[in-house]
Amino acid sequence: RRPPRVPPAAVPRAAMAAYAQVVRRVLAALDAVALEALADVGVRVDADGGGADPLPRPLRGRLVRWMTSLLRRVTAPAVLARELDDVAAQTNTLSREQWQMQARAALGIDLTADPDVRPMLTDFRDQGVALIRSMGREKIARVRDILDAGAGDRVEDIAARIREETQATPARAQLIARDQVLKLNNSVTQARHVAAGVTEYIWRTSRDERVRSRHKELEGTTQAYAEPPIVDRRTGRRAHPGGDYQCRCTAEPIIPRFD
């Protein structure tokens, strides 16, 4: 008999929110330093106009140095790595619970054995630290470009441009968080499937307007873990659910019955 359908696994939304909060905290701290430094020149950076003098050249250099020093502090392993470890643990716990729920529904028993996914959690943390630091450096570079391009401009005009940069922070944080957490979730879930003897799965999308056309084509198809399907026909790139950038698809395990 064909194995029965199993309940869909929940998405780690709480872990994504926690990751996004970490990213926002780091980037928002850099934003605050830039705007506070401009405010110290004597301009209300929340005002639309004013008659301030041009930004002093020495302040531009000091501001970049302040932001660089702050980035080192707020991404120190003692803080950032611990927070990402918590996100990884939260994601892993949900993955284990959802897999056990699906196995129980298909087999009527509880599975207690669990593969060692600690290397995946460590990689997630290390990659997260490097990624967030890189995002911080990119933000500093954009602020530096704004300062260089605004040489001779009024301080409030420069502050307005930096405020425009800060408005993108929450959206970027959410995108990064969703991508990284979903990749981890699907990696540890796949490890659990394979360790339990699951060789095939059914590709499931989130079934909304944001699903990519190729992923819509894969919806409901049976795939093998030994051969990832093509997710991009132009490049021939292959990936399992969650492996593509910003992919919200999931693998519904085909669990063989004992009979």
CSV table of C-alpha atoms in Angstrom, one decimal:
chain,number,residue,atom,x,y,z
A,1,ARG,CA,0.0,0.0,0.0
A,2,ARG,CA,1.1,3.6,-0.6
A,3,PRO,CA,2.2,5.3,2.6
A,4,PRO,CA,-0.4,7.6,4.1
A,5,ARG,CA,-0.3,11.4,3.9
A,6,VAL,CA,1.2,13.0,6.9
A,7,PRO,CA,0.3,16.3,8.5
A,8,PRO,CA,2.2,19.3,7.2
A,9,ALA,CA,5.1,20.5,9.4
A,10,ALA,CA,4.9,23.9,11.0
A,11,VAL,CA,7.2,26.7,9.8
A,12,PRO,CA,9.7,28.0,12.5
A,13,ARG,CA,8.2,31.5,12.6
A,14,ALA,CA,9.3,32.2,16.2
A,15,ALA,CA,12.9,31.4,15.2
A,16,MET,CA,12.7,33.6,12.2
A,17,ALA,CA,11.4,36.5,14.3
A,18,ALA,CA,14.2,36.0,16.8
A,19,TYR,CA,16.9,36.0,14.0
A,20,ALA,CA,15.4,39.1,12.5
A,21,GLN,CA,15.5,40.8,15.9
A,22,VAL,CA,19.2,40.1,16.2
A,23,VAL,CA,19.9,41.6,12.7
A,24,ARG,CA,17.7,44.6,13.4
A,25,ARG,CA,19.5,45.3,16.7
A,26,VAL,CA,22.9,45.3,15.0
A,27,LEU,CA,21.9,47.5,12.1
A,28,ALA,CA,19.8,49.8,14.2
A,29,ALA,CA,22.7,50.4,16.5
A,30,LEU,CA,24.8,51.6,13.5
A,31,ASP,CA,22.0,53.8,12.3
A,32,ALA,CA,21.7,55.4,15.7
A,33,VAL,CA,25.4,56.2,15.9
A,34,ALA,CA,25.3,58.0,12.5
A,35,LEU,CA,22.2,60.1,13.3
A,36,GLU,CA,23.4,60.9,16.8
A,37,ALA,CA,26.7,62.1,15.4
A,38,LEU,CA,24.9,64.4,13.0
A,39,ALA,CA,22.7,65.6,15.8
A,40,ASP,CA,25.7,66.6,17.8
A,41,VAL,CA,26.6,69.1,15.0
A,42,GLY,CA,23.6,71.1,16.1
A,43,VAL,CA,20.9,69.9,13.8
A,44,ARG,CA,17.6,68.1,14.6
A,45,VAL,CA,18.0,65.1,12.4
A,46,ASP,CA,14.2,64.5,12.6
A,47,ALA,CA,13.5,67.8,11.1
A,48,ASP,CA,12.8,68.4,7.4
A,49,GLY,CA,14.7,71.7,7.1
A,50,GLY,CA,17.1,74.0,8.7
A,51,GLY,CA,20.1,76.2,8.0
A,52,ALA,CA,23.0,74.3,9.4
A,53,ASP,CA,26.5,74.6,8.1
A,54,PRO,CA,28.0,71.9,5.8
A,55,LEU,CA,29.2,68.7,7.6
A,56,PRO,CA,32.7,69.2,8.9
A,57,ARG,CA,35.2,67.0,7.0
A,58,PRO,CA,36.9,65.6,10.2
A,59,LEU,CA,33.5,64.4,11.5
A,60,ARG,CA,33.0,62.3,8.4
A,61,GLY,CA,36.1,60.3,9.1
A,62,ARG,CA,35.4,60.0,12.8
A,63,LEU,CA,31.8,58.8,12.1
A,64,VAL,CA,33.0,55.9,10.0
A,65,ARG,CA,35.5,54.9,12.7
A,66,TRP,CA,32.9,55.1,15.4
A,67,MET,CA,30.5,52.9,13.4
A,68,THR,CA,33.3,50.4,12.6
A,69,SER,CA,34.3,50.2,16.3
A,70,LEU,CA,30.6,49.7,17.3
A,71,LEU,CA,30.2,46.9,14.7
A,72,ARG,CA,33.1,45.0,16.3
A,73,ARG,CA,31.4,45.3,19.7
A,74,VAL,CA,27.9,44.4,18.8
A,75,THR,CA,29.0,41.4,16.8
A,76,ALA,CA,31.4,40.0,19.4
A,77,PRO,CA,31.0,36.2,19.7
A,78,ALA,CA,30.1,36.5,23.4
A,79,VAL,CA,26.9,38.2,22.3
A,80,LEU,CA,26.0,37.4,18.7
A,81,ALA,CA,27.1,33.8,18.7
A,82,ARG,CA,25.0,33.1,21.8
A,83,GLU,CA,21.9,34.6,20.3
A,84,LEU,CA,22.3,32.7,17.1
A,85,ASP,CA,22.9,29.5,19.1
A,86,ASP,CA,19.5,30.1,20.7
A,87,VAL,CA,17.8,30.6,17.3
A,88,ALA,CA,19.5,27.4,16.0
A,89,ALA,CA,18.3,25.4,19.1
A,90,GLN,CA,14.8,26.7,18.7
A,91,THR,CA,14.7,25.8,15.0
A,92,ASN,CA,16.1,22.3,15.7
A,93,THR,CA,13.6,21.7,18.5
A,94,LEU,CA,10.6,22.5,16.3
A,95,SER,CA,12.0,20.3,13.5
A,96,ARG,CA,12.4,17.4,15.8
A,97,GLU,CA,8.9,17.8,17.2
A,98,GLN,CA,7.3,18.1,13.8
A,99,TRP,CA,9.1,15.0,12.5
A,100,GLN,CA,8.0,13.0,15.5
A,101,MET,CA,4.4,14.2,15.0
A,102,GLN,CA,4.5,13.1,11.3
A,103,ALA,CA,6.1,9.7,12.1
A,104,ARG,CA,3.5,9.1,14.8
A,105,ALA,CA,0.7,9.9,12.4
A,106,ALA,CA,2.1,7.5,9.8
A,107,LEU,CA,3.3,4.6,12.0
A,108,GLY,CA,1.4,5.0,15.2
A,109,ILE,CA,4.6,4.9,17.3
A,110,ASP,CA,7.0,7.4,18.7
A,111,LEU,CA,10.5,7.6,17.3
A,112,THR,CA,13.1,8.3,19.9
A,113,ALA,CA,16.4,8.0,17.8
A,114,ASP,CA,17.6,11.3,16.5
A,115,PRO,CA,20.7,12.0,14.2
A,116,ASP,CA,23.5,14.3,15.4
A,117,VAL,CA,22.8,17.6,13.8
A,118,ARG,CA,25.2,19.6,16.0
A,119,PRO,CA,27.6,20.3,13.1
A,120,MET,CA,24.7,21.9,11.1
A,121,LEU,CA,23.8,24.1,14.1
A,122,THR,CA,27.4,25.2,14.5
A,123,ASP,CA,27.7,26.1,10.8
A,124,PHE,CA,24.4,28.0,11.0
A,125,ARG,CA,25.8,30.1,13.9
A,126,ASP,CA,29.2,30.7,12.3
A,127,GLN,CA,27.7,31.6,8.9
A,128,GLY,CA,25.2,33.9,10.7
A,129,VAL,CA,27.9,35.8,12.5
A,130,ALA,CA,29.8,36.3,9.3
A,131,LEU,CA,26.7,37.3,7.4
A,132,ILE,CA,25.6,39.9,10.0
A,133,ARG,CA,29.1,41.4,10.2
A,134,SER,CA,29.1,41.6,6.4
A,135,MET,CA,25.7,43.4,6.5
A,136,GLY,CA,27.1,45.8,9.0
A,137,ARG,CA,30.1,46.6,6.9
A,138,GLU,CA,27.9,47.1,3.8
A,139,LYS,CA,25.8,49.6,5.8
A,140,ILE,CA,28.9,51.5,6.9
A,141,ALA,CA,30.1,51.6,3.3
A,142,ARG,CA,26.7,53.1,2.2
A,143,VAL,CA,26.9,55.7,5.0
A,144,ARG,CA,30.4,56.6,3.9
A,145,ASP,CA,29.2,57.0,0.3
A,146,ILE,CA,26.4,59.3,1.5
A,147,LEU,CA,28.9,61.4,3.5
A,148,ASP,CA,31.4,61.5,0.6
A,149,ALA,CA,28.7,62.4,-2.0
A,150,GLY,CA,27.3,65.0,0.4
A,151,ALA,CA,30.6,66.9,1.0
A,152,GLY,CA,29.6,70.6,1.2
A,153,ASP,CA,25.9,69.8,1.7
A,154,ARG,CA,23.8,70.8,4.7
A,155,VAL,CA,23.9,68.4,7.6
A,156,GLU,CA,20.1,68.0,7.6
A,157,ASP,CA,20.2,67.0,3.9
A,158,ILE,CA,22.8,64.3,4.7
A,159,ALA,CA,20.8,63.1,7.7
A,160,ALA,CA,17.7,62.8,5.5
A,161,ARG,CA,19.6,60.5,3.1
A,162,ILE,CA,20.8,58.4,6.0
A,163,ARG,CA,17.3,58.2,7.4
A,164,GLU,CA,16.2,56.8,4.0
A,165,GLU,CA,19.0,54.1,4.4
A,166,THR,CA,17.7,53.2,7.9
A,167,GLN,CA,14.2,52.6,6.6
A,168,ALA,CA,15.4,49.6,4.7
A,169,THR,CA,16.7,47.9,7.8
A,170,PRO,CA,13.6,46.0,9.0
A,171,ALA,CA,12.8,44.6,5.6
A,172,ARG,CA,16.4,43.4,5.0
A,173,ALA,CA,16.5,41.8,8.4
A,174,GLN,CA,13.3,39.9,7.7
A,175,LEU,CA,14.5,38.6,4.4
A,176,ILE,CA,17.8,37.4,5.8
A,177,ALA,CA,16.1,35.8,8.8
A,178,ARG,CA,13.6,33.9,6.7
A,179,ASP,CA,16.3,32.7,4.3
A,180,GLN,CA,18.7,31.5,6.9
A,181,VAL,CA,16.3,29.9,9.3
A,182,LEU,CA,14.4,28.1,6.6
A,183,LYS,CA,17.6,26.7,5.2
A,184,LEU,CA,18.6,25.4,8.6
A,185,ASN,CA,15.1,24.0,9.3
A,186,ASN,CA,15.0,22.1,6.0
A,187,SER,CA,18.6,20.8,6.5
A,188,VAL,CA,18.0,19.3,9.9
A,189,THR,CA,14.7,18.0,8.8
A,190,GLN,CA,16.2,16.3,5.8
A,191,ALA,CA,18.9,14.7,8.1
A,192,ARG,CA,16.1,13.3,10.3
A,193,HIS,CA,14.2,11.9,7.3
A,194,VAL,CA,17.3,10.2,5.8
A,195,ALA,CA,18.4,8.8,9.2
A,196,ALA,CA,14.9,7.2,9.6
A,197,GLY,CA,15.1,5.6,6.1
A,198,VAL,CA,13.0,8.1,4.2
A,199,THR,CA,14.3,8.2,0.7
A,200,GLU,CA,11.5,10.2,-1.0
A,201,TYR,CA,9.3,13.1,-0.3
A,202,ILE,CA,6.5,15.2,-1.8
A,203,TRP,CA,7.4,18.7,-2.7
A,204,ARG,CA,5.0,21.2,-1.0
A,205,THR,CA,4.8,24.9,-1.6
A,206,SER,CA,3.3,27.6,0.6
A,207,ARG,CA,0.6,27.9,-2.1
A,208,ASP,CA,0.4,31.7,-2.3
A,209,GLU,CA,1.1,34.4,-4.9
A,210,ARG,CA,4.8,34.6,-4.0
A,211,VAL,CA,5.7,31.0,-5.0
A,212,ARG,CA,8.1,30.9,-8.0
A,213,SER,CA,6.8,29.4,-11.2
A,214,ARG,CA,9.2,26.5,-11.2
A,215,HIS,CA,8.3,25.7,-7.6
A,216,LYS,CA,4.6,25.7,-8.5
A,217,GLU,CA,5.5,23.1,-11.1
A,218,LEU,CA,7.1,21.0,-8.4
A,219,GLU,CA,4.1,21.2,-6.1
A,220,GLY,CA,2.8,17.6,-5.4
A,221,THR,CA,5.6,15.8,-7.2
A,222,THR,CA,7.5,13.0,-5.7
A,223,GLN,CA,11.2,13.6,-5.4
A,224,ALA,CA,14.2,11.6,-4.1
A,225,TYR,CA,16.7,12.8,-1.6
A,226,ALA,CA,19.4,11.2,-3.7
A,227,GLU,CA,18.7,13.4,-6.7
A,228,PRO,CA,17.5,17.0,-5.9
A,229,PRO,CA,15.1,18.4,-8.6
A,230,ILE,CA,16.0,21.3,-10.9
A,231,VAL,CA,14.7,24.5,-9.3
A,232,ASP,CA,16.0,26.8,-12.0
A,233,ARG,CA,15.7,25.7,-15.6
A,234,ARG,CA,17.9,28.5,-16.9
A,235,THR,CA,21.0,27.6,-14.8
A,236,GLY,CA,20.1,23.9,-14.1
A,237,ARG,CA,20.5,24.5,-10.4
A,238,ARG,CA,19.2,21.7,-8.2
A,239,ALA,CA,18.0,21.9,-4.6
A,240,HIS,CA,15.6,20.3,-2.1
A,241,PRO,CA,12.8,22.4,-0.5
A,242,GLY,CA,14.3,25.3,1.4
A,243,GLY,CA,17.6,25.1,-0.4
A,244,ASP,CA,16.8,27.8,-2.9
A,245,TYR,CA,17.1,31.5,-1.9
A,246,GLN,CA,14.1,32.6,0.1
A,247,CYS,CA,12.4,29.2,-0.6
A,248,ARG,CA,9.5,28.5,1.7
A,249,CYS,CA,8.7,25.1,0.3
A,250,THR,CA,8.8,22.0,2.5
A,251,ALA,CA,9.4,18.3,2.0
A,252,GLU,CA,6.5,16.0,3.0
A,253,PRO,CA,8.1,12.7,3.9
A,254,ILE,CA,6.9,9.5,2.3
A,255,ILE,CA,7.2,7.2,5.3
A,256,PRO,CA,7.2,3.5,4.5
A,257,ARG,CA,4.7,1.4,6.5
A,258,PHE,CA,6.0,-1.7,8.4
A,259,ASP,CA,3.7,-3.9,6.4
